[in-house]
mmCIF file with all atom_site columns, C-alpha atoms in Angstrom:
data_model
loop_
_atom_site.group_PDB
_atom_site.id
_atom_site.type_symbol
_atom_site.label_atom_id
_atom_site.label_alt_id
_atom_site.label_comp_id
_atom_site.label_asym_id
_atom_site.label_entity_id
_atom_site.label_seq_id
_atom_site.pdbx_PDB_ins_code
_atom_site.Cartn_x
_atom_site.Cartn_y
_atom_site.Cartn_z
_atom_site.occupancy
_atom_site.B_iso_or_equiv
_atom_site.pdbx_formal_charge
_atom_site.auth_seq_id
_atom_site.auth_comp_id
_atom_site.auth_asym_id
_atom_site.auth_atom_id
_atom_site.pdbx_PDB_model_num
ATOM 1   C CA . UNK F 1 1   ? -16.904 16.748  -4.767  1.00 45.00 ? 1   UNK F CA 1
ATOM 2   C CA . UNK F 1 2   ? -13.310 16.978  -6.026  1.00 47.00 ? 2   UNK F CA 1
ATOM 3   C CA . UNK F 1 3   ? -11.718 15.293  -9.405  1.00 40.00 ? 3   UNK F CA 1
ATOM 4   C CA . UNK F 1 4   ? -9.557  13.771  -6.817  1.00 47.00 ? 4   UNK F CA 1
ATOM 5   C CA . UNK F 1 5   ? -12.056 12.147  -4.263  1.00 47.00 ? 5   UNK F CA 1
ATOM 6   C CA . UNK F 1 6   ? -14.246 11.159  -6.884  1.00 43.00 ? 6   UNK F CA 1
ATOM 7   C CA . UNK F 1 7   ? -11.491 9.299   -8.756  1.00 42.00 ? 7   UNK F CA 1
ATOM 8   C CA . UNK F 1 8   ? -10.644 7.463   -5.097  1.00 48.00 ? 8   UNK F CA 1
ATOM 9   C CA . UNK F 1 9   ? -14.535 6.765   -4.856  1.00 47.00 ? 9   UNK F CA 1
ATOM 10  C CA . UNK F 1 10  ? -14.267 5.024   -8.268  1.00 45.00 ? 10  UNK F CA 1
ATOM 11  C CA . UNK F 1 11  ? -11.317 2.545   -7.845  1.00 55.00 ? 11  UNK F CA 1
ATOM 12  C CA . UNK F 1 12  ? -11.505 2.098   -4.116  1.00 66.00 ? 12  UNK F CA 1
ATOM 13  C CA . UNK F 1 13  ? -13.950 0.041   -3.776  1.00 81.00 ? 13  UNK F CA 1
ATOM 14  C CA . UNK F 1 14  ? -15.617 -3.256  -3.451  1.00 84.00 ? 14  UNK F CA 1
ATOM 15  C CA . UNK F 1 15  ? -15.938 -5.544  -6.626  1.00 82.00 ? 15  UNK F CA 1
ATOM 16  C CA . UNK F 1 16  ? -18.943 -4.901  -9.129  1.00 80.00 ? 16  UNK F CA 1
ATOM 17  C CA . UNK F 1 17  ? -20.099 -8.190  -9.888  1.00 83.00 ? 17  UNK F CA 1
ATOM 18  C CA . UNK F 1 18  ? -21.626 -9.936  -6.552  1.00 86.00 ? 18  UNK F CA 1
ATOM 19  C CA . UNK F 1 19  ? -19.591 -13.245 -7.322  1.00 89.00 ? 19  UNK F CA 1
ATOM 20  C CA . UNK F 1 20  ? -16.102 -11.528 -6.777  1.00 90.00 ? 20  UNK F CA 1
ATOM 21  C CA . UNK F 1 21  ? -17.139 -9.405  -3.400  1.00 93.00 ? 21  UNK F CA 1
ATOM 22  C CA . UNK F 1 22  ? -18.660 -12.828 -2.047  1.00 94.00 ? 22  UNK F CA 1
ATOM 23  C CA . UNK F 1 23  ? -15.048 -14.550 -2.819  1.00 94.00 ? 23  UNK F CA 1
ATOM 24  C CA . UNK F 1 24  ? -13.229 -11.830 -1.769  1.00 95.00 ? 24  UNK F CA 1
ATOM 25  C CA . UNK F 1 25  ? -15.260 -12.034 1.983   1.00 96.00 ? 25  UNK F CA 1
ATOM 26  C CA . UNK F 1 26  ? -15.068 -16.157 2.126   1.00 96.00 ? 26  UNK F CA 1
ATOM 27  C CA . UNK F 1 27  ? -11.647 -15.861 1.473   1.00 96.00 ? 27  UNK F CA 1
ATOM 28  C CA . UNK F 1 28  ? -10.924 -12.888 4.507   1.00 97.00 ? 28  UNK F CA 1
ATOM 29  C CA . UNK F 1 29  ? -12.795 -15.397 6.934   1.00 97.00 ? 29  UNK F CA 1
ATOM 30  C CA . UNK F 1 30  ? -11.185 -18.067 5.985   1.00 97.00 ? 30  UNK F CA 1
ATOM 31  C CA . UNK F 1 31  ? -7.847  -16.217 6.736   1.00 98.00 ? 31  UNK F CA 1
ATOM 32  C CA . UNK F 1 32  ? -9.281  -14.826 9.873   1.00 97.00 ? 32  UNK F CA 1
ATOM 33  C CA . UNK F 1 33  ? -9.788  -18.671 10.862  1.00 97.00 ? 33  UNK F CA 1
ATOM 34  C CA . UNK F 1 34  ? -6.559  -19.878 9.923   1.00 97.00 ? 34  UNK F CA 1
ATOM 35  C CA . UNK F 1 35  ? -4.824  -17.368 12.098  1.00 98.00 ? 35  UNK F CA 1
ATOM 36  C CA . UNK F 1 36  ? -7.603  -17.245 14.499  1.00 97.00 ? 36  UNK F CA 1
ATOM 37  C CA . UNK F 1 37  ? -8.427  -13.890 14.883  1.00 97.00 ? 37  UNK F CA 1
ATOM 38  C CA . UNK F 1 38  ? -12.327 -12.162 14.933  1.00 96.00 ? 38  UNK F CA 1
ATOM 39  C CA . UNK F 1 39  ? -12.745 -9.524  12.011  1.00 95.00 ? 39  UNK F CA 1
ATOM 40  C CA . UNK F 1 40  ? -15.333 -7.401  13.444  1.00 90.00 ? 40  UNK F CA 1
ATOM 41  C CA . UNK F 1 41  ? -14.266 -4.285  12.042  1.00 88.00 ? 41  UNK F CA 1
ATOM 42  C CA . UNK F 1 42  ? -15.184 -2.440  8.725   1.00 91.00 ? 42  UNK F CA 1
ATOM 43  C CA . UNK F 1 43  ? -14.898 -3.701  5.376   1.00 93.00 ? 43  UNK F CA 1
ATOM 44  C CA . UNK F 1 44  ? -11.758 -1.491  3.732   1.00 91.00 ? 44  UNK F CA 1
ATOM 45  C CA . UNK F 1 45  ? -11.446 -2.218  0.195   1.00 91.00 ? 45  UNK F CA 1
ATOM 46  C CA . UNK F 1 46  ? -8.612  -1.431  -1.914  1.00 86.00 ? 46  UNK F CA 1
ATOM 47  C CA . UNK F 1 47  ? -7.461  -0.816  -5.520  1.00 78.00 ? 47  UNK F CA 1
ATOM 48  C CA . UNK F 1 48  ? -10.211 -1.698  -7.661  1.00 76.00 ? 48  UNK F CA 1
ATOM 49  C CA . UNK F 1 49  ? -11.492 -4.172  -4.980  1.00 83.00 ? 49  UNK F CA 1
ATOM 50  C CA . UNK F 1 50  ? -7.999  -6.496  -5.023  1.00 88.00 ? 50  UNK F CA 1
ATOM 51  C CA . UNK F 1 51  ? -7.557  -6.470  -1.098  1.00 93.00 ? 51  UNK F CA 1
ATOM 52  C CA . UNK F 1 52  ? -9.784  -6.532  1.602   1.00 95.00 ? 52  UNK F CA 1
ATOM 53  C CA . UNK F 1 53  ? -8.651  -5.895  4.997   1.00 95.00 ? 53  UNK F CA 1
ATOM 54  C CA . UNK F 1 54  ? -10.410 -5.441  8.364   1.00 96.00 ? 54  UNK F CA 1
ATOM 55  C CA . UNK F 1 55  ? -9.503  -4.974  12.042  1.00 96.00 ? 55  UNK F CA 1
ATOM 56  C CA . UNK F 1 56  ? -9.346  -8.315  13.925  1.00 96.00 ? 56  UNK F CA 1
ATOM 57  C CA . UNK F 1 57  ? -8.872  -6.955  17.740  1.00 94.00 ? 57  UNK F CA 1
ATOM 58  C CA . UNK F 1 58  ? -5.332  -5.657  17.868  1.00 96.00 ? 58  UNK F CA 1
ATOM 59  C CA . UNK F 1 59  ? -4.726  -6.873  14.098  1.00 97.00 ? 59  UNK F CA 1
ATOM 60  C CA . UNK F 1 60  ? -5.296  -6.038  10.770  1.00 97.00 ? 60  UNK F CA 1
ATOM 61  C CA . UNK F 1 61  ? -5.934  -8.704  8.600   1.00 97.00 ? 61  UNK F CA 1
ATOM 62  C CA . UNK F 1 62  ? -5.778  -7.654  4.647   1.00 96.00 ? 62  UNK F CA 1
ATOM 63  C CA . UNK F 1 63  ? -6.139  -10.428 1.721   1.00 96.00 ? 63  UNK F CA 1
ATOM 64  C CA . UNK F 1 64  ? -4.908  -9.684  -1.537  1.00 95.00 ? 64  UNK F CA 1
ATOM 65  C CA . UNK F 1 65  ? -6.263  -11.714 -5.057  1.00 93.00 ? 65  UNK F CA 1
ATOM 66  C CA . UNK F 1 66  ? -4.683  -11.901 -8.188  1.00 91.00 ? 66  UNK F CA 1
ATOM 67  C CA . UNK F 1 67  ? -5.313  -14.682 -11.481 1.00 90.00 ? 67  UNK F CA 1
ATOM 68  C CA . UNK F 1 68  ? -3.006  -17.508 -9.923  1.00 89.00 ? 68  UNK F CA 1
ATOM 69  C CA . UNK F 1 69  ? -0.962  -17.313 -13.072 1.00 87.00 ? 69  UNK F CA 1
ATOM 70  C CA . UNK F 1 70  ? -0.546  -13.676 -11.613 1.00 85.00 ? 70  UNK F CA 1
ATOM 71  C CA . UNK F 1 71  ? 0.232   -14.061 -8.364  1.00 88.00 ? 71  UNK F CA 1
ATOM 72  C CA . UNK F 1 72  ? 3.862   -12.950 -7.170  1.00 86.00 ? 72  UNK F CA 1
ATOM 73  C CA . UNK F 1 73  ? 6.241   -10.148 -7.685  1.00 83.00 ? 73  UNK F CA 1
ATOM 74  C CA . UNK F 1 74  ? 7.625   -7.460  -5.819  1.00 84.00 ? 74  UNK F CA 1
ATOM 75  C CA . UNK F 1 75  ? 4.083   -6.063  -5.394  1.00 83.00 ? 75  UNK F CA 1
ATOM 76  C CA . UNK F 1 76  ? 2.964   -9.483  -3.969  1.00 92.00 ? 76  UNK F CA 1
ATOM 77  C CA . UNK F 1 77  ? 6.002   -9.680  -1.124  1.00 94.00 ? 77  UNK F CA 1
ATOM 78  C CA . UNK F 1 78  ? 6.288   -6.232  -0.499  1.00 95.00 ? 78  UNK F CA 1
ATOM 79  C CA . UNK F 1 79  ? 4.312   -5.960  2.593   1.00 95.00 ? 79  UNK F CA 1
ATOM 80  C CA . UNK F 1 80  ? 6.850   -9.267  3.788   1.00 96.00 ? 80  UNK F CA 1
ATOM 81  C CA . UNK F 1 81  ? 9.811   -7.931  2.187   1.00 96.00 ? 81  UNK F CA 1
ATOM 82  C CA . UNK F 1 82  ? 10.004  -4.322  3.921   1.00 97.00 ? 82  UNK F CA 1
ATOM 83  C CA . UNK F 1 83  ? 9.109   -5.902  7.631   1.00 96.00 ? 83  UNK F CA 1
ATOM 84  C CA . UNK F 1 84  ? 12.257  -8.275  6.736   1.00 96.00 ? 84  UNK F CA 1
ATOM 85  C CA . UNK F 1 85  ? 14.365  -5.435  5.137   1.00 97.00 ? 85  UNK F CA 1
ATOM 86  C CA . UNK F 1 86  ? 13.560  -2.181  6.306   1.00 98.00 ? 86  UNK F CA 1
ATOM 87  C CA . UNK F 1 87  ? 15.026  -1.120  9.980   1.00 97.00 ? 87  UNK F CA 1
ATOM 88  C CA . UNK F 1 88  ? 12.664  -0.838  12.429  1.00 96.00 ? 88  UNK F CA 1
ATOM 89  C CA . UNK F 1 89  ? 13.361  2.966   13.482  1.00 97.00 ? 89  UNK F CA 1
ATOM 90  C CA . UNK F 1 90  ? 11.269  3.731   10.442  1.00 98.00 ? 90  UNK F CA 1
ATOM 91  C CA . UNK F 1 91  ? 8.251   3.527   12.208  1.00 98.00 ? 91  UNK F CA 1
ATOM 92  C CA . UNK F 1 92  ? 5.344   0.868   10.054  1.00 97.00 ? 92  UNK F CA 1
ATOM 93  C CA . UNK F 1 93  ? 3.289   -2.020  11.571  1.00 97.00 ? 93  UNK F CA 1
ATOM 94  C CA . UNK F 1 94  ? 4.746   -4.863  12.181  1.00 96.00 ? 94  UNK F CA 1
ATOM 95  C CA . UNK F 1 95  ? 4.038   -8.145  10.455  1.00 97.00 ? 95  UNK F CA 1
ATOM 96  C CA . UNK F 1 96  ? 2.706   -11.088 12.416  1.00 97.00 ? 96  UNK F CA 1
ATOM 97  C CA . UNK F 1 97  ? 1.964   -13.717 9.632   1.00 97.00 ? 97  UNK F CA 1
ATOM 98  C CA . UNK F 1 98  ? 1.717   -14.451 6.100   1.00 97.00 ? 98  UNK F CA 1
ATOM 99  C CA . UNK F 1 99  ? -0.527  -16.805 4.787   1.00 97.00 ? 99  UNK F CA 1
ATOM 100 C CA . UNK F 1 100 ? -0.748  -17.911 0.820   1.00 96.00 ? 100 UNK F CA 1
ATOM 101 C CA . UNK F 1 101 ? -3.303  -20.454 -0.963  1.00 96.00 ? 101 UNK F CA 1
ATOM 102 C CA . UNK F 1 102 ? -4.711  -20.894 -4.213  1.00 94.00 ? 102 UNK F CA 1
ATOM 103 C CA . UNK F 1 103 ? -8.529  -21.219 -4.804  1.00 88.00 ? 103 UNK F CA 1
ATOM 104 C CA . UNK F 1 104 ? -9.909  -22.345 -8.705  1.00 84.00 ? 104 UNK F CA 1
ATOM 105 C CA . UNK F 1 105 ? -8.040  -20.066 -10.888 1.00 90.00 ? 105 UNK F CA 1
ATOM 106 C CA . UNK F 1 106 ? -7.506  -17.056 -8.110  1.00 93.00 ? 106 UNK F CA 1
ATOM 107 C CA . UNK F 1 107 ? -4.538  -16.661 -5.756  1.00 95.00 ? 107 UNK F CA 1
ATOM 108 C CA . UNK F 1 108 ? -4.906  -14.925 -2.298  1.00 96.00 ? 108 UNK F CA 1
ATOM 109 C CA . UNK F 1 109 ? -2.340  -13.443 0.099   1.00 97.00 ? 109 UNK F CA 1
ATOM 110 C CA . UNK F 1 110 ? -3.332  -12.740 3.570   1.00 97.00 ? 110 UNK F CA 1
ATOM 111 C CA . UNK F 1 111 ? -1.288  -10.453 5.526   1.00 98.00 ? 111 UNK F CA 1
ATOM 112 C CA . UNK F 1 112 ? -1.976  -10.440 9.438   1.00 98.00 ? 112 UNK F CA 1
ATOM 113 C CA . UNK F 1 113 ? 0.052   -6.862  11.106  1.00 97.00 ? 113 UNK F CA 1
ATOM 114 C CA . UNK F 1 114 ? -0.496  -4.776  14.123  1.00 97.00 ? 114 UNK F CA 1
ATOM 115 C CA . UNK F 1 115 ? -3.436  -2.638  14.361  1.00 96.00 ? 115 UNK F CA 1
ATOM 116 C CA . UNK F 1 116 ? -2.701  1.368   14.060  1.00 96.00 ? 116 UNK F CA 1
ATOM 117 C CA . UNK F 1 117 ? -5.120  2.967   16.568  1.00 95.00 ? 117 UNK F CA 1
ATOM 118 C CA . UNK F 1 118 ? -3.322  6.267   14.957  1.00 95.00 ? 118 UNK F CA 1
ATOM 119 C CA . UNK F 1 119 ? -5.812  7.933   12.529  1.00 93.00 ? 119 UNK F CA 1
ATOM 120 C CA . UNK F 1 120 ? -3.916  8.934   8.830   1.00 93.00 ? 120 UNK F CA 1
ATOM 121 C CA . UNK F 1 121 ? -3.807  12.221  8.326   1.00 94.00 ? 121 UNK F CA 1
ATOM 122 C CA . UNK F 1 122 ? -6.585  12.365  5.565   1.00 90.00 ? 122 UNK F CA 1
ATOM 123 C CA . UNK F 1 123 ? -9.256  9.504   5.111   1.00 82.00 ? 123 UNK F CA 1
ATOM 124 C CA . UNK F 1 124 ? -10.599 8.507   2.027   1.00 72.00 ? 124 UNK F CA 1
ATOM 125 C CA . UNK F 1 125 ? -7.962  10.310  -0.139  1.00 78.00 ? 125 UNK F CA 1
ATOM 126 C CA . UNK F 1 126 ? -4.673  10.734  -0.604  1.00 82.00 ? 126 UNK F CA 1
ATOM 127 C CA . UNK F 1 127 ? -5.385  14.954  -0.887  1.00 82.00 ? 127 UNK F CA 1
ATOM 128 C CA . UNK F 1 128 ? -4.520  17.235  1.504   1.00 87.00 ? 128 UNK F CA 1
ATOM 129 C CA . UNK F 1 129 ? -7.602  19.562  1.532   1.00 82.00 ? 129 UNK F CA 1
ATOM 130 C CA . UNK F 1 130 ? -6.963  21.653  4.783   1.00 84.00 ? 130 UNK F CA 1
ATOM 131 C CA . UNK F 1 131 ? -4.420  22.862  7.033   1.00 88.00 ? 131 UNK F CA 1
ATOM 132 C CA . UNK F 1 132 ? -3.656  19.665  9.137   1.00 88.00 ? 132 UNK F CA 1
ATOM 133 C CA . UNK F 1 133 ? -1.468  21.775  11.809  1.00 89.00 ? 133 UNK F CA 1
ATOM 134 C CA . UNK F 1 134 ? 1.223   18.908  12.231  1.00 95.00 ? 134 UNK F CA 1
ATOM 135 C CA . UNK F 1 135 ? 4.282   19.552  14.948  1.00 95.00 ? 135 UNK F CA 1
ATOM 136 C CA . UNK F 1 136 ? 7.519   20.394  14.353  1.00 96.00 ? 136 UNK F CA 1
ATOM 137 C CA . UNK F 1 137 ? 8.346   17.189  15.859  1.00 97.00 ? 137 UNK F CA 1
ATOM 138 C CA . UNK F 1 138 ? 6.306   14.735  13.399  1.00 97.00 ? 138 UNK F CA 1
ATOM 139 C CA . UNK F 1 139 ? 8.097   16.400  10.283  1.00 97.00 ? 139 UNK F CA 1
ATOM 140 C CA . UNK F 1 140 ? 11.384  16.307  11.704  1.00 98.00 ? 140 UNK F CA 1
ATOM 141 C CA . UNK F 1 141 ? 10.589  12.120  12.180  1.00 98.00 ? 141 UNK F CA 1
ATOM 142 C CA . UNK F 1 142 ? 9.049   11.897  8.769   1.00 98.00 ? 142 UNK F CA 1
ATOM 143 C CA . UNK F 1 143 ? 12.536  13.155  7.433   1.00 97.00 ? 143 UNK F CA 1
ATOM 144 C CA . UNK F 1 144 ? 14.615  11.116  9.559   1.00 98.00 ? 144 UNK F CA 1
ATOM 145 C CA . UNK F 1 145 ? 12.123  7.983   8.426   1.00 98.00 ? 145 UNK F CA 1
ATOM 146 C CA . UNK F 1 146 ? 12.896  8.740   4.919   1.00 97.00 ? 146 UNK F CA 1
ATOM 147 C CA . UNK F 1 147 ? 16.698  9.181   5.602   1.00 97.00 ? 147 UNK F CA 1
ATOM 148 C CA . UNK F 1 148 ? 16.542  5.989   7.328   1.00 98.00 ? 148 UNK F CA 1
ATOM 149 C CA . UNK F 1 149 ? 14.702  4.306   4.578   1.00 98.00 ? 149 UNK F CA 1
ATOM 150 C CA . UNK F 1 150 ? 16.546  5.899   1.585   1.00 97.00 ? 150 UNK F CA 1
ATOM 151 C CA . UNK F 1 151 ? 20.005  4.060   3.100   1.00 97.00 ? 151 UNK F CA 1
ATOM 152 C CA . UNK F 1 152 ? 18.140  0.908   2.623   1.00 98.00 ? 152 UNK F CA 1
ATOM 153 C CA . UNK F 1 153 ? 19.910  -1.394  -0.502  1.00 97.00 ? 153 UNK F CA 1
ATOM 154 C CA . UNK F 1 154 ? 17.225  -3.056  -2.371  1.00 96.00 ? 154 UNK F CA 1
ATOM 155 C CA . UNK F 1 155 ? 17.019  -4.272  -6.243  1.00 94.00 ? 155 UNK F CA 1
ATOM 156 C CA . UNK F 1 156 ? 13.173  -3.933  -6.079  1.00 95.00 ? 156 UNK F CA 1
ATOM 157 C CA . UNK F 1 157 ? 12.438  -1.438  -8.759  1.00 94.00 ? 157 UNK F CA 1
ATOM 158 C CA . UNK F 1 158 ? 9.607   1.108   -8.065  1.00 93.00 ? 158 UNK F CA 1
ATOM 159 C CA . UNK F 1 159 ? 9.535   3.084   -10.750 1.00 92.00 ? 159 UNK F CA 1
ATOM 160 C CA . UNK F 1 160 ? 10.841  2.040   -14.257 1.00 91.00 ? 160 UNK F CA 1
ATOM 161 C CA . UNK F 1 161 ? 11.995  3.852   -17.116 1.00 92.00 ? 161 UNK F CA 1
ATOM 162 C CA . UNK F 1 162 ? 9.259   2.016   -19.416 1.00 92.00 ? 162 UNK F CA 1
ATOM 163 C CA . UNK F 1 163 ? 6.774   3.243   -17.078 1.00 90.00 ? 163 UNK F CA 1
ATOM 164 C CA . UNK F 1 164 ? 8.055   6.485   -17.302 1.00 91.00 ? 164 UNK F CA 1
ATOM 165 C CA . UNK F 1 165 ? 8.046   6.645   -20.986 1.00 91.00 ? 165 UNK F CA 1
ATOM 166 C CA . UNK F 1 166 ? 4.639   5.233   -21.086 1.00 91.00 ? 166 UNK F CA 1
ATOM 167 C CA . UNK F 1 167 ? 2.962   7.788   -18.427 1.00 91.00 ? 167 UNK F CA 1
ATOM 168 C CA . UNK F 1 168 ? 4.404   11.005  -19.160 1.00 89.00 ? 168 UNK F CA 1
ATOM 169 C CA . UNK F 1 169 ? 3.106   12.254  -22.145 1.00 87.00 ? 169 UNK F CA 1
ATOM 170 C CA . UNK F 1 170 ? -0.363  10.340  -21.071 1.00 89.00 ? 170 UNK F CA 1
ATOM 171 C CA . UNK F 1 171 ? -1.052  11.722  -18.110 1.00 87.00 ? 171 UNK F CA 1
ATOM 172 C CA . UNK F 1 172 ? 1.524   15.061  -17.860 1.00 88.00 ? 172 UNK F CA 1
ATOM 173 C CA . UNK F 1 173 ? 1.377   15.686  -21.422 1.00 89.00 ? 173 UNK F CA 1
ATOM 174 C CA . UNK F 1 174 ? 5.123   16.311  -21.564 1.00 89.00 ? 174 UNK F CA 1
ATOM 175 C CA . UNK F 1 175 ? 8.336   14.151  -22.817 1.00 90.00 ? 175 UNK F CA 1
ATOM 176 C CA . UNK F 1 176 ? 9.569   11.664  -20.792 1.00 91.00 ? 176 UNK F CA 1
ATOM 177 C CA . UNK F 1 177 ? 12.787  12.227  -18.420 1.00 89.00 ? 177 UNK F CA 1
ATOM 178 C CA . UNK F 1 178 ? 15.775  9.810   -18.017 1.00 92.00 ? 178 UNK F CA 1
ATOM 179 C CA . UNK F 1 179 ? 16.356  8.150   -14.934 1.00 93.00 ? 179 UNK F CA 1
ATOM 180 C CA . UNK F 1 180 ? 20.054  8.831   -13.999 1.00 92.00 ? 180 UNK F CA 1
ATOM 181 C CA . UNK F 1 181 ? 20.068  8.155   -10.419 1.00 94.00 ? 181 UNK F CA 1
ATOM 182 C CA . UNK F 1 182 ? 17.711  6.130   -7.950  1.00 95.00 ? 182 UNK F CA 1
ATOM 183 C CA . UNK F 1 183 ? 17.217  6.118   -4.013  1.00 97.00 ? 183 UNK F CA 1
ATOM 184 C CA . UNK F 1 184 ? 14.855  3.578   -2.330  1.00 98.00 ? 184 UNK F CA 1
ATOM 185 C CA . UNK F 1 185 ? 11.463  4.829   -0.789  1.00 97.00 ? 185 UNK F CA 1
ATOM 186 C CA . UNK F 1 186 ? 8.073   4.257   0.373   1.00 97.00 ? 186 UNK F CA 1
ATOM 187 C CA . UNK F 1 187 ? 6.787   4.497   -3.488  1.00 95.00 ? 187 UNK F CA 1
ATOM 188 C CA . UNK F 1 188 ? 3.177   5.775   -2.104  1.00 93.00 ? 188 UNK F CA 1
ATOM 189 C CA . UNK F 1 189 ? 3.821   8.363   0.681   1.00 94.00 ? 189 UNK F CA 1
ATOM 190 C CA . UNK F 1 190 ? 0.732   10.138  0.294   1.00 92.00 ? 190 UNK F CA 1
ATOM 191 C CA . UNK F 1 191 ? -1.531  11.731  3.308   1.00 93.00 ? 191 UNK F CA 1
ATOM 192 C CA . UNK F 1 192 ? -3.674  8.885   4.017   1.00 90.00 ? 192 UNK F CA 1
ATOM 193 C CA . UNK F 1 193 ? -0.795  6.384   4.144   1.00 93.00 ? 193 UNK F CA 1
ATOM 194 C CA . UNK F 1 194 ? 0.662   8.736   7.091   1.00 96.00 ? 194 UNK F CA 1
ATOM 195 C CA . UNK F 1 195 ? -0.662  8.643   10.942  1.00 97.00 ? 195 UNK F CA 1
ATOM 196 C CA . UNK F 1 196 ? -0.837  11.858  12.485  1.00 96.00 ? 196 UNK F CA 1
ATOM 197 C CA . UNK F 1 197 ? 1.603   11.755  15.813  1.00 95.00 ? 197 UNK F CA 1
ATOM 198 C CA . UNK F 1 198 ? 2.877   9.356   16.483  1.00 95.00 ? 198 UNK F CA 1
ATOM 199 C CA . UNK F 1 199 ? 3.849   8.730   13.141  1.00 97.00 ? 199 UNK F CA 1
ATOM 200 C CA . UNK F 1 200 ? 3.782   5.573   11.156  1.00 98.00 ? 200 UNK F CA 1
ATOM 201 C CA . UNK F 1 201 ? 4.031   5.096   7.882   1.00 98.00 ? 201 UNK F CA 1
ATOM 202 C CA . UNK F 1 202 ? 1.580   2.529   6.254   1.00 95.00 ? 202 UNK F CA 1
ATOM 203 C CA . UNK F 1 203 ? 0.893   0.128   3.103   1.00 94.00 ? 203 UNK F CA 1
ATOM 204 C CA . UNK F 1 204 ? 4.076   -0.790  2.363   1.00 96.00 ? 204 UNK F CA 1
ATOM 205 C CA . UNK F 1 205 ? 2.984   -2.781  -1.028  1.00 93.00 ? 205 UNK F CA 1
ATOM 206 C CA . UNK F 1 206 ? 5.362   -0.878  -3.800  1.00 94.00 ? 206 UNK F CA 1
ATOM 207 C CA . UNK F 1 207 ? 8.417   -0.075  -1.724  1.00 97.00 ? 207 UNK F CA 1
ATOM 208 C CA . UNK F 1 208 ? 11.974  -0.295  -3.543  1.00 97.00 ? 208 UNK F CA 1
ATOM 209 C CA . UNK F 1 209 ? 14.198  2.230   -5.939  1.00 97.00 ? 209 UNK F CA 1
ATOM 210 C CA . UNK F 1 210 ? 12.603  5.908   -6.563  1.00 95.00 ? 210 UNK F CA 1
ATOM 211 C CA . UNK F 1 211 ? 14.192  8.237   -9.133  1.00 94.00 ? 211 UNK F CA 1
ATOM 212 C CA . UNK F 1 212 ? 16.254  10.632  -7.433  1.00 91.00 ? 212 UNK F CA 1
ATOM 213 C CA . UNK F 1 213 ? 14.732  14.414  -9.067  1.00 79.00 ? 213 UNK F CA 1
ATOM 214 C CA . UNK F 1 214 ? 17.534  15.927  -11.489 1.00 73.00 ? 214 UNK F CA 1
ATOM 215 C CA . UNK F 1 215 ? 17.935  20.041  -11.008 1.00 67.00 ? 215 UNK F CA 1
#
């Protein structure tokens, strides 16, 4: 097993303790109910078990949780804010219904968008590990996508100078660089967020202002 699949085994998943995975499931039914749709499919969790989603016929109904003092934020409405914002020649599912309540001390968002019958090109991970043998014509619509998208004006701010100065020497072990120029982007185009042809381009949680690389 790869560094890199075991690290996506470790944070991808379901909730240790029993309590949170059980609130986590009551409170993707009860969103199913509310917009009355069947989730029959497999449980997907995400980031450290935050969202749950599932495929509900030609939907996909994901709930995200957060402390309700927590809840909000361009993280929160990003999934809202790009199907509002972001043209739709830039190819992504589209949104159907948002649905927000508060439960105790925990806030939940429930997201309801179009099912992608399209597998990604990796599953799993993020890491290409083999030659996927894409066409000429997905890459050229990945590029125009991105063109598309980088046009896009948006003050949501991806990726922050304090973040930058935090993670570089942490994780690259070198100095941190200065952000002189930003473009707006997907802010997690990896492999698994990408459909093989046709393309669409998925999770669009962290979307907004990218540095621009300096030569």
């Amino acid at each position: 097993m790869t560094v890199e699949r075991a690290v996506c085994q470790a944070v991808f998943v379901a909730p240790a303790e029993r309590d949170e995975r059980d609130q986590m499931r009551r409170a993707h039914a009860a969103a199913a109910q509310q917009f009355r749709v069947s989730a029959s499919g497999s449980e997907v969790w995400g980031w450290q078990g935050r969202t749950l989603g599932r495929r509900a016929g030609d939907c996909w109904l994901r709930i995200v949780s957060a402390e309700a003092d927590k809840a909000g934020g361009r993280l929160w409405e990003g999934t809202a804010s790009a199907d509002m914002r972001v043209p739709r020649s830039v190819p992504r599912p589209r949104l159907r219904g948002v649905l927000d309540w508060t439960s105790r001390d925990v806030a939940y968002r429930a997201e309801l968008t179009e099912y992608v019958p399209v597998p990604p090109v990796t599953s799993g991970t993020p890491v290409l590990d083999q030659d996927v043998a894409l066409p000429d014509s997905w890459w050229a619509e990945l590029k125009s996508a991105l063109g598309t998208l980088a046009m896009v004006p948006t003050d949501r701010e991806s990726v922050r100078q304090n973040w930058v100065d935090r993670n570089f020497r942490r994780f690259l072990g070198i100095d941190p660089v200065r952000i002189r120029e930003t473009t707006t982007g997907h802010a997690d185009l990896h492999w698994a967020n990408l459909t093989r042809a046709p393309l669409v381009l998925m999770d669009w949680e962290n979307w907004g202002r990218l540095p621009v690389p300096t030569p």
